[in-house]
Coordinates of C-alpha atoms (C1' of nucleotides) in Angstrom, one line a residue:
Chain A
X20 CA 55.5 -84.3 -288.2
X21 CA 55.6 -87.8 -287.3
X22 CA 53.3 -90.6 -288.6
X23 CA 51.7 -91.0 -285.3
X24 CA 50.1 -87.2 -285.9
X25 CA 48.2 -88.7 -288.4
X26 CA 47.0 -91.7 -286.5
X27 CA 46.6 -89.6 -283.4
X28 CA 45.5 -86.4 -282.5
X29 CA 48.6 -84.5 -281.5
X30 CA 49.3 -81.6 -278.9
X31 CA 51.0 -79.5 -281.5
X32 CA 47.7 -78.7 -283.2
X33 CA 46.7 -77.5 -279.9
X34 CA 45.2 -73.6 -280.1
X35 CA 47.7 -72.7 -277.6
X36 CA 50.9 -73.4 -280.0
X37 CA 49.3 -73.4 -283.4
X38 CA 49.7 -70.2 -284.1
X39 CA 52.7 -69.2 -282.2
X40 CA 55.6 -72.1 -283.1
X41 CA 57.6 -72.9 -286.1
X42 CA 58.2 -76.4 -286.8
X43 CA 61.4 -76.4 -285.3
X44 CA 59.5 -75.6 -282.0
X45 CA 56.9 -77.7 -283.0
X46 CA 59.7 -81.0 -282.9
X47 CA 60.9 -79.6 -279.8
X48 CA 57.0 -80.0 -278.0
X49 CA 56.7 -83.3 -279.0
X50 CA 59.8 -84.5 -277.5
X51 CA 58.2 -83.0 -274.6
X52 CA 56.4 -86.4 -273.4
X53 CA 53.1 -85.1 -274.0
X54 CA 50.2 -88.5 -273.2
X55 CA 46.6 -88.3 -274.7
X56 CA 44.8 -89.2 -271.4
X57 CA 41.5 -89.9 -270.9
X58 CA 38.8 -89.2 -267.6
X59 CA 35.7 -90.6 -267.1
X60 CA 33.0 -88.0 -265.9
X61 CA 33.5 -86.4 -262.4
X62 CA 36.7 -87.1 -262.1
X63 CA 38.4 -85.5 -259.8
X64 CA 42.0 -85.0 -262.4
X65 CA 43.7 -82.7 -260.3
X66 CA 43.3 -81.9 -256.1
X67 CA 44.0 -79.3 -254.6
X68 CA 46.8 -79.2 -251.6
X69 CA 48.7 -82.5 -253.4
X70 CA 51.5 -81.1 -255.4
X71 CA 51.4 -80.0 -259.2
X72 CA 53.6 -81.5 -261.2
X73 CA 51.8 -82.3 -264.3
X74 CA 49.8 -79.3 -267.1
X75 CA 47.1 -80.2 -269.1
X76 CA 46.3 -79.3 -272.8
X77 CA 42.4 -79.9 -273.0
X78 CA 41.8 -81.9 -276.1
X79 CA 38.0 -83.0 -275.8
X80 CA 35.2 -82.8 -273.3
X81 CA 34.5 -80.7 -270.4
X82 CA 36.3 -79.8 -267.1
X83 CA 36.6 -76.9 -265.0
X84 CA 39.4 -75.8 -262.1
X85 CA 37.9 -74.5 -258.9
X86 CA 38.5 -74.0 -255.6
X87 CA 36.5 -75.7 -252.6
X88 CA 35.8 -74.1 -249.0
X89 CA 35.8 -76.0 -246.0
X90 CA 32.1 -75.8 -245.4
X91 CA 31.5 -77.9 -248.3
X92 CA 30.7 -75.0 -251.2
X93 CA 32.9 -74.3 -253.9
X94 CA 33.6 -71.5 -256.6
X95 CA 34.7 -72.6 -259.8
X96 CA 37.3 -70.3 -261.3
X97 CA 37.2 -71.3 -265.4
X98 CA 36.3 -74.2 -267.6
X99 CA 39.3 -75.2 -269.9
X100 CA 38.2 -75.8 -272.9
X101 CA 40.0 -77.3 -275.8
X102 CA 43.0 -76.4 -277.0
X103 CA 43.8 -74.5 -273.8
X104 CA 46.5 -75.2 -271.3
X105 CA 45.8 -76.1 -267.1
X106 CA 48.3 -74.9 -265.3
X107 CA 47.2 -73.9 -262.1
X108 CA 50.3 -73.4 -260.2
X109 CA 52.5 -72.8 -263.0
X110 CA 55.8 -75.7 -262.3
X111 CA 56.1 -75.9 -258.7
X112 CA 54.4 -76.1 -255.7
X113 CA 51.2 -77.5 -254.4
X114 CA 47.7 -76.7 -255.9
X115 CA 45.6 -74.1 -254.6
X116 CA 42.9 -75.6 -257.4
X117 CA 41.3 -78.8 -258.1
X118 CA 40.7 -79.9 -261.8
X119 CA 37.4 -81.4 -262.5
X120 CA 36.0 -83.6 -265.1
X121 CA 32.3 -82.6 -265.8
X122 CA 31.9 -84.7 -268.7
X123 CA 34.3 -87.6 -270.0
X124 CA 37.4 -85.2 -270.3
X125 CA 40.7 -86.3 -272.5
X126 CA 43.6 -84.0 -272.5
X127 CA 47.5 -83.7 -273.6
X128 CA 49.9 -84.5 -270.2
X129 CA 53.6 -83.8 -269.2
X130 CA 55.1 -83.3 -266.5
X131 CA 55.7 -79.5 -265.8
X132 CA 59.5 -79.7 -265.7
X133 CA 59.9 -80.1 -269.0
X134 CA 58.2 -77.0 -270.3
X135 CA 60.0 -75.0 -267.4
X136 CA 62.7 -76.4 -269.0
X137 CA 61.8 -75.2 -272.4
X138 CA 61.2 -71.6 -271.7
X139 CA 65.6 -71.3 -271.9
X140 CA 65.1 -73.2 -275.3
X141 CA 63.6 -70.8 -277.0
X142 CA 62.2 -67.1 -277.0
X143 CA 59.5 -68.3 -279.3
X144 CA 58.3 -70.6 -277.4
X145 CA 58.6 -69.1 -273.9
X146 CA 56.6 -66.0 -275.3
X147 CA 53.9 -68.7 -276.8
X148 CA 53.7 -69.7 -273.0
X149 CA 53.9 -66.5 -271.3
X150 CA 50.7 -65.8 -273.9
X151 CA 49.0 -68.5 -273.0
X152 CA 49.6 -67.6 -269.2
X153 CA 48.5 -64.1 -269.8
X154 CA 45.2 -64.6 -271.8
X155 CA 44.1 -67.6 -268.7
X156 CA 45.1 -64.5 -266.5
X157 CA 43.1 -62.3 -268.3
X158 CA 40.2 -65.0 -268.4
X159 CA 40.3 -65.0 -264.4
X160 CA 39.8 -60.8 -264.4
X161 CA 37.1 -60.8 -265.9
X162 CA 35.3 -63.7 -263.7
X163 CA 36.4 -61.5 -260.7
X164 CA 35.0 -58.4 -262.2
X165 CA 32.2 -60.7 -263.2
X166 CA 31.8 -61.4 -259.4
X167 CA 31.8 -58.0 -258.3
X168 CA 30.3 -55.8 -260.0
X169 CA 28.1 -56.9 -262.8
X170 CA 24.4 -58.3 -261.5
X171 CA 23.7 -61.9 -262.0
X172 CA 21.4 -61.1 -265.2
X173 CA 24.6 -59.9 -267.5
X174 CA 26.8 -61.8 -265.8
X175 CA 25.2 -65.1 -266.9
X176 CA 25.5 -63.6 -270.3
X177 CA 28.9 -62.7 -270.2
X178 CA 29.9 -65.9 -268.9
X179 CA 27.7 -68.1 -271.4
X180 CA 29.4 -65.7 -274.2
X181 CA 33.3 -65.6 -273.6
X182 CA 31.9 -69.7 -273.6
X183 CA 31.0 -69.2 -277.0
X184 CA 33.4 -67.4 -278.2
X185 CA 36.5 -69.4 -277.0
X186 CA 34.5 -72.3 -278.5
X187 CA 34.9 -70.5 -281.7
X188 CA 38.7 -69.9 -281.5
X189 CA 38.9 -73.6 -281.1
X190 CA 36.6 -74.2 -284.4
X191 CA 34.2 -75.9 -281.8
X192 CA 31.2 -74.0 -281.8
X193 CA 27.8 -75.2 -284.2
X194 CA 26.2 -72.8 -286.6
X195 CA 24.2 -71.3 -283.8
X196 CA 25.4 -71.3 -281.0
X197 CA 27.3 -73.8 -278.6
X198 CA 26.9 -77.4 -277.3
X199 CA 27.1 -77.3 -273.4
X200 CA 27.2 -80.1 -271.2
X201 CA 27.2 -77.8 -267.7
X202 CA 24.9 -78.1 -265.5
X203 CA 22.5 -75.3 -264.0
X204 CA 24.6 -76.2 -260.6
X205 CA 27.6 -76.2 -262.2
X206 CA 26.9 -72.6 -263.9
X207 CA 26.1 -71.3 -260.6
X208 CA 28.7 -72.4 -258.6
X209 CA 30.9 -69.9 -261.3
X210 CA 28.7 -67.2 -261.0
X211 CA 28.3 -67.5 -257.1
X212 CA 24.9 -67.8 -257.8
X213 CA 22.2 -70.3 -256.8
X214 CA 21.3 -73.0 -259.3
X215 CA 17.3 -71.4 -258.9
X216 CA 18.8 -67.9 -259.2
X217 CA 20.8 -69.1 -262.5
X218 CA 17.6 -70.9 -263.5
X219 CA 15.5 -67.6 -263.5
X220 CA 18.2 -65.7 -264.8
X221 CA 18.3 -68.4 -268.1
X222 CA 14.5 -67.7 -268.6
X223 CA 14.9 -64.0 -268.3
X224 CA 17.8 -64.4 -271.1
X225 CA 15.3 -66.3 -273.3
X226 CA 12.5 -64.2 -272.8
X227 CA 14.1 -61.3 -273.3
X228 CA 15.5 -63.2 -277.0
X229 CA 19.3 -63.0 -276.4
X230 CA 19.4 -66.8 -276.0
X231 CA 18.4 -70.1 -274.9
X232 CA 19.8 -72.8 -273.2
X233 CA 18.5 -76.2 -273.3
X234 CA 19.0 -79.4 -273.9
X235 CA 22.9 -79.1 -272.6
X236 CA 23.0 -76.7 -275.4
X237 CA 23.4 -72.8 -275.8
X238 CA 21.4 -71.0 -279.4
X239 CA 21.9 -67.5 -279.5
X240 CA 18.9 -66.0 -280.3
X241 CA 20.2 -62.2 -280.8
X242 CA 23.3 -62.5 -280.6
X243 CA 24.5 -58.8 -281.3
X244 CA 22.6 -57.7 -278.8
X245 CA 23.3 -59.8 -276.2
X246 CA 26.9 -58.8 -276.4
X247 CA 25.9 -55.3 -276.5
X248 CA 23.9 -55.9 -274.0
X249 CA 26.4 -57.8 -271.5
X250 CA 29.4 -55.1 -272.1
X251 CA 31.2 -58.7 -273.8
X252 CA 34.2 -57.1 -275.5
X253 CA 35.7 -60.2 -276.6
X254 CA 39.4 -58.6 -276.6
X255 CA 40.7 -60.4 -273.9
X256 CA 40.6 -63.2 -275.2
X257 CA 42.8 -62.9 -277.7
X258 CA 46.3 -64.7 -277.8
X259 CA 49.0 -62.1 -278.0
X260 CA 50.4 -62.5 -281.8
X261 CA 47.5 -63.8 -283.1
X262 CA 44.9 -62.6 -285.9
X263 CA 41.0 -63.0 -284.9
X264 CA 40.6 -66.4 -285.1
X265 CA 41.5 -68.4 -287.5
X266 CA 37.9 -69.8 -288.5
X267 CA 37.8 -70.0 -292.3
X268 CA 35.3 -67.2 -292.4
X269 CA 37.0 -64.1 -291.0
X270 CA 34.7 -61.6 -289.2
X271 CA 35.1 -58.2 -291.0
Chain B
X18 CA 76.7 -54.2 -255.3
X19 CA 77.8 -51.1 -256.1
X20 CA 78.4 -48.3 -254.4
X21 CA 74.0 -46.6 -255.3
X22 CA 72.5 -49.7 -254.1
X23 CA 73.8 -48.0 -250.4
X24 CA 72.5 -44.5 -251.1
X25 CA 70.0 -45.9 -253.2
X26 CA 67.0 -48.2 -252.0
X27 CA 67.9 -51.4 -254.9
X28 CA 65.3 -53.1 -256.7
X29 CA 67.5 -56.5 -255.8
X30 CA 66.1 -56.0 -251.9
X31 CA 62.8 -56.9 -253.1
X32 CA 60.8 -59.5 -251.0
X33 CA 60.3 -61.1 -254.8
X34 CA 63.4 -60.9 -255.6
X35 CA 65.8 -61.5 -252.3
X36 CA 65.0 -65.0 -251.5
X37 CA 65.3 -66.7 -254.8
X38 CA 68.2 -65.2 -256.4
X39 CA 72.2 -65.8 -256.1
X40 CA 74.9 -62.8 -256.2
X41 CA 75.2 -63.8 -260.0
X42 CA 71.8 -63.2 -260.8
X43 CA 71.0 -60.3 -258.4
X44 CA 74.0 -58.3 -260.1
X45 CA 72.4 -59.4 -263.6
X46 CA 69.2 -57.9 -262.4
X47 CA 70.9 -55.0 -261.4
X48 CA 71.9 -54.2 -265.0
X49 CA 68.5 -54.3 -266.2
X50 CA 67.9 -51.1 -266.0
X51 CA 65.5 -50.3 -262.8
X52 CA 64.5 -47.0 -262.4
X53 CA 62.7 -45.4 -258.7
X54 CA 60.1 -43.3 -260.2
X55 CA 57.9 -41.5 -257.9
X56 CA 53.9 -40.8 -258.5
X57 CA 51.8 -38.4 -256.4
X58 CA 48.5 -39.6 -255.1
X59 CA 45.8 -40.9 -258.2
X60 CA 47.4 -40.8 -260.9
X61 CA 47.1 -43.3 -262.9
X62 CA 49.9 -45.3 -263.1
X63 CA 49.4 -47.3 -266.2
X64 CA 46.0 -47.1 -268.1
X65 CA 43.8 -50.2 -269.3
X66 CA 43.5 -50.2 -273.1
X67 CA 46.9 -48.8 -273.2
X68 CA 50.8 -50.7 -274.5
X69 CA 51.8 -52.6 -271.8
X70 CA 55.6 -52.4 -272.4
X71 CA 57.0 -51.4 -268.5
X72 CA 56.9 -54.1 -265.3
X73 CA 57.3 -52.5 -261.9
X74 CA 58.2 -53.4 -258.3
X75 CA 56.6 -51.5 -255.2
X76 CA 58.6 -49.5 -253.1
X77 CA 56.3 -47.9 -251.4
X78 CA 52.8 -46.7 -250.7
X79 CA 49.9 -47.8 -251.3
X80 CA 48.3 -48.2 -255.1
X81 CA 45.6 -50.7 -257.0
X82 CA 45.0 -52.7 -259.6
X83 CA 41.3 -52.3 -261.1
X84 CA 39.6 -52.5 -263.9
X85 CA 37.3 -50.0 -264.7
X86 CA 33.6 -50.9 -266.5
X87 CA 31.9 -49.4 -269.1
X88 CA 28.9 -47.8 -266.7
X89 CA 32.0 -45.8 -264.5
X90 CA 32.2 -48.4 -262.4
X91 CA 35.2 -50.4 -261.3
X92 CA 36.5 -53.6 -259.7
X93 CA 40.0 -53.4 -258.2
X94 CA 41.9 -57.4 -258.8
X95 CA 44.7 -56.4 -255.8
X96 CA 46.7 -53.9 -254.0
X97 CA 50.2 -54.4 -254.6
X98 CA 52.5 -54.1 -251.7
X99 CA 55.9 -53.4 -251.0
X100 CA 58.1 -55.9 -252.7
X101 CA 55.6 -57.5 -255.2
X102 CA 55.7 -57.3 -258.9
X103 CA 53.4 -55.7 -261.0
X104 CA 53.1 -57.2 -264.6
X105 CA 49.1 -57.5 -265.3
X106 CA 50.1 -58.9 -268.9
X107 CA 53.3 -60.2 -268.4
X108 CA 55.4 -59.4 -271.3
X109 CA 53.1 -58.2 -274.0
X110 CA 50.2 -57.1 -275.6
X111 CA 47.5 -54.1 -274.5
X112 CA 46.8 -54.2 -270.9
X113 CA 43.3 -55.4 -269.4
X114 CA 43.7 -52.8 -266.2
X115 CA 44.7 -50.1 -265.0
X116 CA 47.2 -49.3 -261.9
X117 CA 46.7 -46.5 -259.9
X118 CA 48.2 -44.8 -256.8
X119 CA 46.2 -44.5 -253.8
X120 CA 48.8 -42.0 -251.7
X121 CA 52.1 -41.0 -252.8
X122 CA 54.0 -44.6 -254.0
X123 CA 57.0 -45.4 -255.6
X124 CA 58.2 -48.3 -257.4
X125 CA 60.9 -49.3 -259.7
X126 CA 60.4 -49.7 -263.3
X127 CA 62.0 -52.1 -265.9
X128 CA 61.2 -52.4 -269.7
X129 CA 59.3 -55.9 -269.8
X130 CA 61.2 -56.8 -272.4
X131 CA 64.4 -56.8 -270.3
X132 CA 62.4 -59.6 -267.3
X133 CA 62.1 -61.5 -270.7
X134 CA 65.5 -61.3 -271.8
X135 CA 66.3 -63.0 -267.9
X136 CA 64.2 -66.1 -268.5
X137 CA 66.3 -67.6 -271.2
X138 CA 70.0 -66.4 -268.7
X139 CA 68.9 -68.4 -265.8
X140 CA 66.6 -71.2 -265.0
X141 CA 66.5 -69.8 -261.5
X142 CA 65.6 -66.5 -262.2
X143 CA 62.8 -68.2 -265.0
X144 CA 61.4 -70.0 -261.9
X145 CA 61.9 -66.6 -259.5
X146 CA 59.7 -64.7 -261.8
X147 CA 57.0 -67.6 -262.7
X148 CA 56.8 -67.8 -258.9
X149 CA 55.8 -64.3 -258.7
X150 CA 53.3 -64.7 -261.5
X151 CA 51.9 -68.4 -259.8
X152 CA 51.4 -66.3 -256.3
X153 CA 49.9 -63.5 -257.9
X154 CA 47.8 -65.8 -259.3
X155 CA 46.6 -67.8 -255.9
X156 CA 45.4 -63.8 -254.4
X157 CA 44.0 -63.6 -257.7
X158 CA 41.6 -66.8 -256.8
X159 CA 41.6 -66.7 -253.7
X160 CA 39.6 -62.7 -254.4
X161 CA 37.5 -64.3 -257.1
X162 CA 36.4 -67.0 -254.4
X163 CA 36.4 -64.2 -251.8
X164 CA 33.6 -63.1 -254.2
X165 CA 31.6 -65.9 -255.5
X166 CA 31.6 -68.0 -252.0
X167 CA 31.9 -65.6 -249.0
X168 CA 29.4 -63.6 -247.1
X169 CA 30.7 -59.7 -246.6
X170 CA 31.4 -60.0 -243.1
X171 CA 34.0 -62.9 -244.2
X172 CA 34.9 -61.4 -246.9
X173 CA 36.0 -58.5 -245.4
X174 CA 38.3 -59.8 -242.4
X175 CA 39.6 -61.9 -245.2
X176 CA 41.5 -59.6 -247.5
X177 CA 42.3 -57.2 -244.1
X178 CA 44.4 -60.4 -242.7
X179 CA 45.9 -60.5 -246.5
X180 CA 46.8 -57.2 -246.3
X181 CA 48.5 -57.7 -243.2
X182 CA 50.1 -61.4 -243.5
X183 CA 51.6 -60.1 -246.8
X184 CA 53.0 -56.8 -245.3
X185 CA 54.5 -59.1 -242.2
X186 CA 56.4 -60.8 -244.9
X187 CA 57.6 -57.7 -246.6
X188 CA 58.3 -56.5 -243.0
X189 CA 56.3 -53.2 -243.2
X190 CA 53.7 -54.7 -240.5
X191 CA 53.2 -52.6 -237.6
X192 CA 53.1 -54.5 -233.6
X193 CA 49.4 -55.1 -233.2
X194 CA 48.2 -54.7 -236.9
X195 CA 49.1 -52.5 -240.1
X196 CA 48.5 -48.7 -241.8
X197 CA 46.3 -48.7 -243.9
X198 CA 45.0 -45.7 -246.1
X199 CA 42.6 -47.4 -247.9
X200 CA 39.1 -45.3 -247.8
X201 CA 35.8 -47.7 -247.3
X202 CA 35.3 -47.0 -250.7
X203 CA 38.0 -48.3 -251.9
X204 CA 37.7 -51.5 -249.5
X205 CA 34.3 -51.3 -251.1
X206 CA 35.6 -51.7 -255.2
X207 CA 37.6 -54.5 -253.8
X208 CA 34.9 -56.5 -252.2
X209 CA 31.8 -56.0 -254.7
X210 CA 30.3 -54.3 -252.0
X211 CA 28.8 -50.6 -251.3
X212 CA 30.6 -48.2 -249.2
X213 CA 27.8 -48.3 -246.8
X214 CA 27.9 -52.0 -246.5
X215 CA 32.0 -52.0 -245.8
X216 CA 31.1 -49.3 -242.9
X217 CA 28.4 -51.7 -241.6
X218 CA 31.2 -55.2 -242.0
X219 CA 33.7 -52.7 -239.8
X220 CA 31.6 -52.2 -237.3
X221 CA 30.6 -55.6 -237.0
X222 CA 34.2 -57.0 -236.5
X223 CA 34.9 -54.4 -234.5
X224 CA 31.7 -55.2 -232.3
X225 CA 32.7 -58.6 -232.4
X226 CA 36.2 -58.0 -231.0
X227 CA 38.0 -59.0 -233.8
X228 CA 39.7 -55.7 -235.0
X229 CA 39.6 -52.1 -235.7
X230 CA 39.6 -50.2 -238.8
X231 CA 40.1 -46.6 -237.5
X232 CA 42.2 -43.3 -238.7
X233 CA 44.3 -45.5 -241.7
X234 CA 45.0 -48.4 -239.0
X235 CA 43.9 -52.0 -238.9
X236 CA 44.4 -53.1 -235.1
X237 CA 43.7 -56.6 -234.7
X238 CA 41.6 -56.9 -230.9
X239 CA 41.7 -61.5 -231.6
X240 CA 43.5 -62.1 -234.7
X241 CA 43.9 -66.0 -234.3
X242 CA 39.6 -65.8 -234.1
X243 CA 39.4 -63.3 -236.8
X244 CA 41.5 -66.1 -238.8
X245 CA 39.5 -68.7 -237.5
X246 CA 36.2 -66.7 -238.6
X247 CA 37.3 -66.1 -241.9
X248 CA 38.5 -69.4 -243.0
X249 CA 41.9 -67.7 -243.2
X250 CA 44.9 -70.0 -244.3
X251 CA 47.9 -68.0 -245.7
X252 CA 49.6 -71.2 -247.6
X253 CA 49.1 -69.4 -250.7
X254 CA 50.6 -65.8 -249.5
X255 CA 54.2 -67.8 -249.8
X256 CA 56.1 -67.5 -252.8
X257 CA 57.6 -71.2 -253.6
X258 CA 61.1 -72.0 -252.4
X259 CA 60.7 -70.1 -249.5
X260 CA 60.6 -70.8 -245.8
X261 CA 57.7 -69.0 -243.3
X262 CA 58.1 -65.2 -243.4
X263 CA 61.4 -63.3 -243.0
X264 CA 60.5 -61.5 -240.1
X265 CA 63.0 -61.6 -237.0
X266 CA 60.9 -63.6 -235.0
X267 CA 59.2 -66.1 -236.7
X268 CA 56.0 -67.6 -235.7
X269 CA 56.2 -71.3 -234.6
Chain C
dG21 C1' 37.4 -17.7 -237.7
dT22 C1' 35.0 -19.9 -242.5
dG23 C1' 33.5 -22.1 -245.8
dG24 C1' 34.5 -27.0 -249.2
dT25 C1' 35.9 -30.8 -249.7
dG26 C1' 36.5 -35.6 -249.2
dT27 C1' 35.6 -39.4 -246.0
dA28 C1' 33.0 -41.8 -241.7
dT29 C1' 28.8 -42.8 -239.4
dT30 C1' 23.5 -43.7 -239.0
dA31 C1' 18.8 -44.9 -240.3
dA32 C1' 15.0 -45.9 -243.1
dC33 C1' 13.5 -48.2 -246.7
dC34 C1' 13.7 -50.8 -250.8
dT35 C1' 15.3 -55.2 -254.6
dA36 C1' 18.0 -58.8 -255.9
dT37 C1' 19.0 -62.9 -254.6
dG38 C1' 19.1 -66.7 -250.9
dT39 C1' 16.3 -71.0 -248.6
dT40 C1' 13.1 -74.2 -248.6
dA41 C1' 9.3 -77.0 -251.1
dA42 C1' 7.0 -79.1 -254.3
dG43 C1' 6.4 -80.8 -258.9
dA44 C1' 7.5 -81.9 -263.8
dA45 C1' 10.6 -83.8 -267.3
dC46 C1' 13.9 -86.6 -268.8
dG47 C1' 17.1 -90.8 -269.2
dC48 C1' 18.6 -95.2 -267.0
dC49 C1' 17.8 -99.7 -265.9
dG50 C1' 15.4 -103.3 -263.7
Chain D
dC24 C1' 6.3 -101.3 -268.3
dG25 C1' 7.4 -98.9 -263.7
dG26 C1' 10.9 -97.0 -260.8
dC27 C1' 14.3 -94.0 -259.5
dG28 C1' 17.9 -90.0 -259.6
dT29 C1' 19.3 -86.5 -261.6
dT30 C1' 18.5 -81.9 -263.5
dC31 C1' 14.9 -78.2 -264.1
dT32 C1' 11.2 -75.8 -262.8
dT33 C1' 7.9 -72.8 -260.5
dA34 C1' 5.5 -70.6 -256.2
dA35 C1' 5.9 -68.2 -251.6
dC36 C1' 8.9 -66.4 -248.6
dA37 C1' 12.8 -64.5 -246.1
dT38 C1' 17.4 -62.1 -245.6
dA39 C1' 21.6 -59.7 -247.4
dG40 C1' 23.0 -56.3 -249.3
dG41 C1' 21.6 -51.6 -251.9
dT42 C1' 19.8 -46.9 -252.4
dT43 C1' 18.9 -42.6 -250.3
dA44 C1' 19.3 -39.2 -247.8
dA45 C1' 21.5 -36.8 -243.5
dT46 C1' 24.9 -35.8 -240.4
dA47 C1' 29.4 -35.0 -238.2
dC48 C1' 33.9 -35.0 -238.8
dA49 C1' 38.4 -33.6 -240.5
dC50 C1' 41.7 -31.7 -243.1
dC51 C1' 43.5 -27.9 -246.2
dA52 C1' 42.5 -23.2 -248.6
dC53 C1' 41.7 -18.9 -247.7

DNA sequence: GTGGTGTATTAACCTATGTTAAGAACGCCG
DNA sequence: CGGCGTTCTTAACATAGGTTAATACACCAC
């Protein structure tokens, strides 16, 4: 739309917005005041309990959304990936969750009020936003189901498959897997397990010939078998109004 | 607004809407085509996988939102209570969850599209809706944290305290507790436990002098102690823009 | 009354996961 | 190069929670 969109990454190209908006809405989006900011690793980008007035669109790096308990433990709710929205308390009130970077991370930021105004402006814009919120909710629901009703082994597999699929949807996956800078402690906090047990589960997945998680990368050894074993059905990751993936080579 | 609102319960009086909307918005709400419907107990009101085109506002009775796994197990995500919204996939796409009645249940229903249109109509209306969605998300997050990082005993206590507080907010609690027709199997499916273990935990809570769950009702024995023990902080249940509770006797 | 179904309760036993402890591998920095 | 912190890995042991099974209790149909 502008020269800047060639010189700098533009929020309009984020997967959340890319599919659903026409040029007019994208121009409007460009006017909302999104700024690309960079955070170092292990930075607290938004703290649980603070007034929540910004929303984020991930651009690079890894972070997590988590709740912190009085005893110092934490529960990771999700790892927002490239092109996904972070808007924990959509548009009002104090945040119930923290947003923390795991690696160096860049994200677009805008005042939440700007987006709220956009809801009234264009039905298409509203639909895209609500679609993104619905997808986030679906992901949260899967994580909840994971914790409540799946064994540690399947739970671990399910999360890794989900992350891989989401990265593919953002064109950020590798050929045989994906880069994943999470530590086993991070995974443990997301899976409701101990880091030691995560280690056991990763070994088990490797020994069963499903996948390998080493040197900050996940390599599938038998992806189809793993999806079957984990009961992974990626339907919940689809953004409404979007056909499957924007990869160059669509899966039949 | 109309004669009918005296003869029949009106959706405008539901807690979700009651606080935030002015008369004009309430009149609009009344025009959206909400219909009060009655379901028998153990009815499937919306099934996982079906196209989701209605939203509900609970009016009486108990139900649950759950996901069903291939192996026949289920994970209950939440128990929507009187005056709360049920809109699992807000406004589009197929439902990732089922909505099932536990007791006989009545709810207002309207086509989801009607609400979507309301977003553009009035900023206040949009804010109320988004507030309700945000609250639902906060509840989901607490349930997730419950499953991931709290012991079975505290988890059980936390859920019961939450339900009690939500019922109070809807003016639907008793003096010393609340009526709760859930079975121990229902609780187990919500807590990620076995019904047998739920039984053990309820006994433990009773023996410790915290609360009693018998004959379909929860009686607090030492509510303050229990809240402290469970680390229960009801802040996440507040609807944005709402002061604490609309009970006649506000808690200091 | 009798029987039947769903729920609650308890006990005995088993297993998945947590805990503690200790090395090993790797990167970073002097 | 050597030392130090972070992460990974494994083993031995402890326990929370699951499993199986049996009894008791309520409610309803007949």
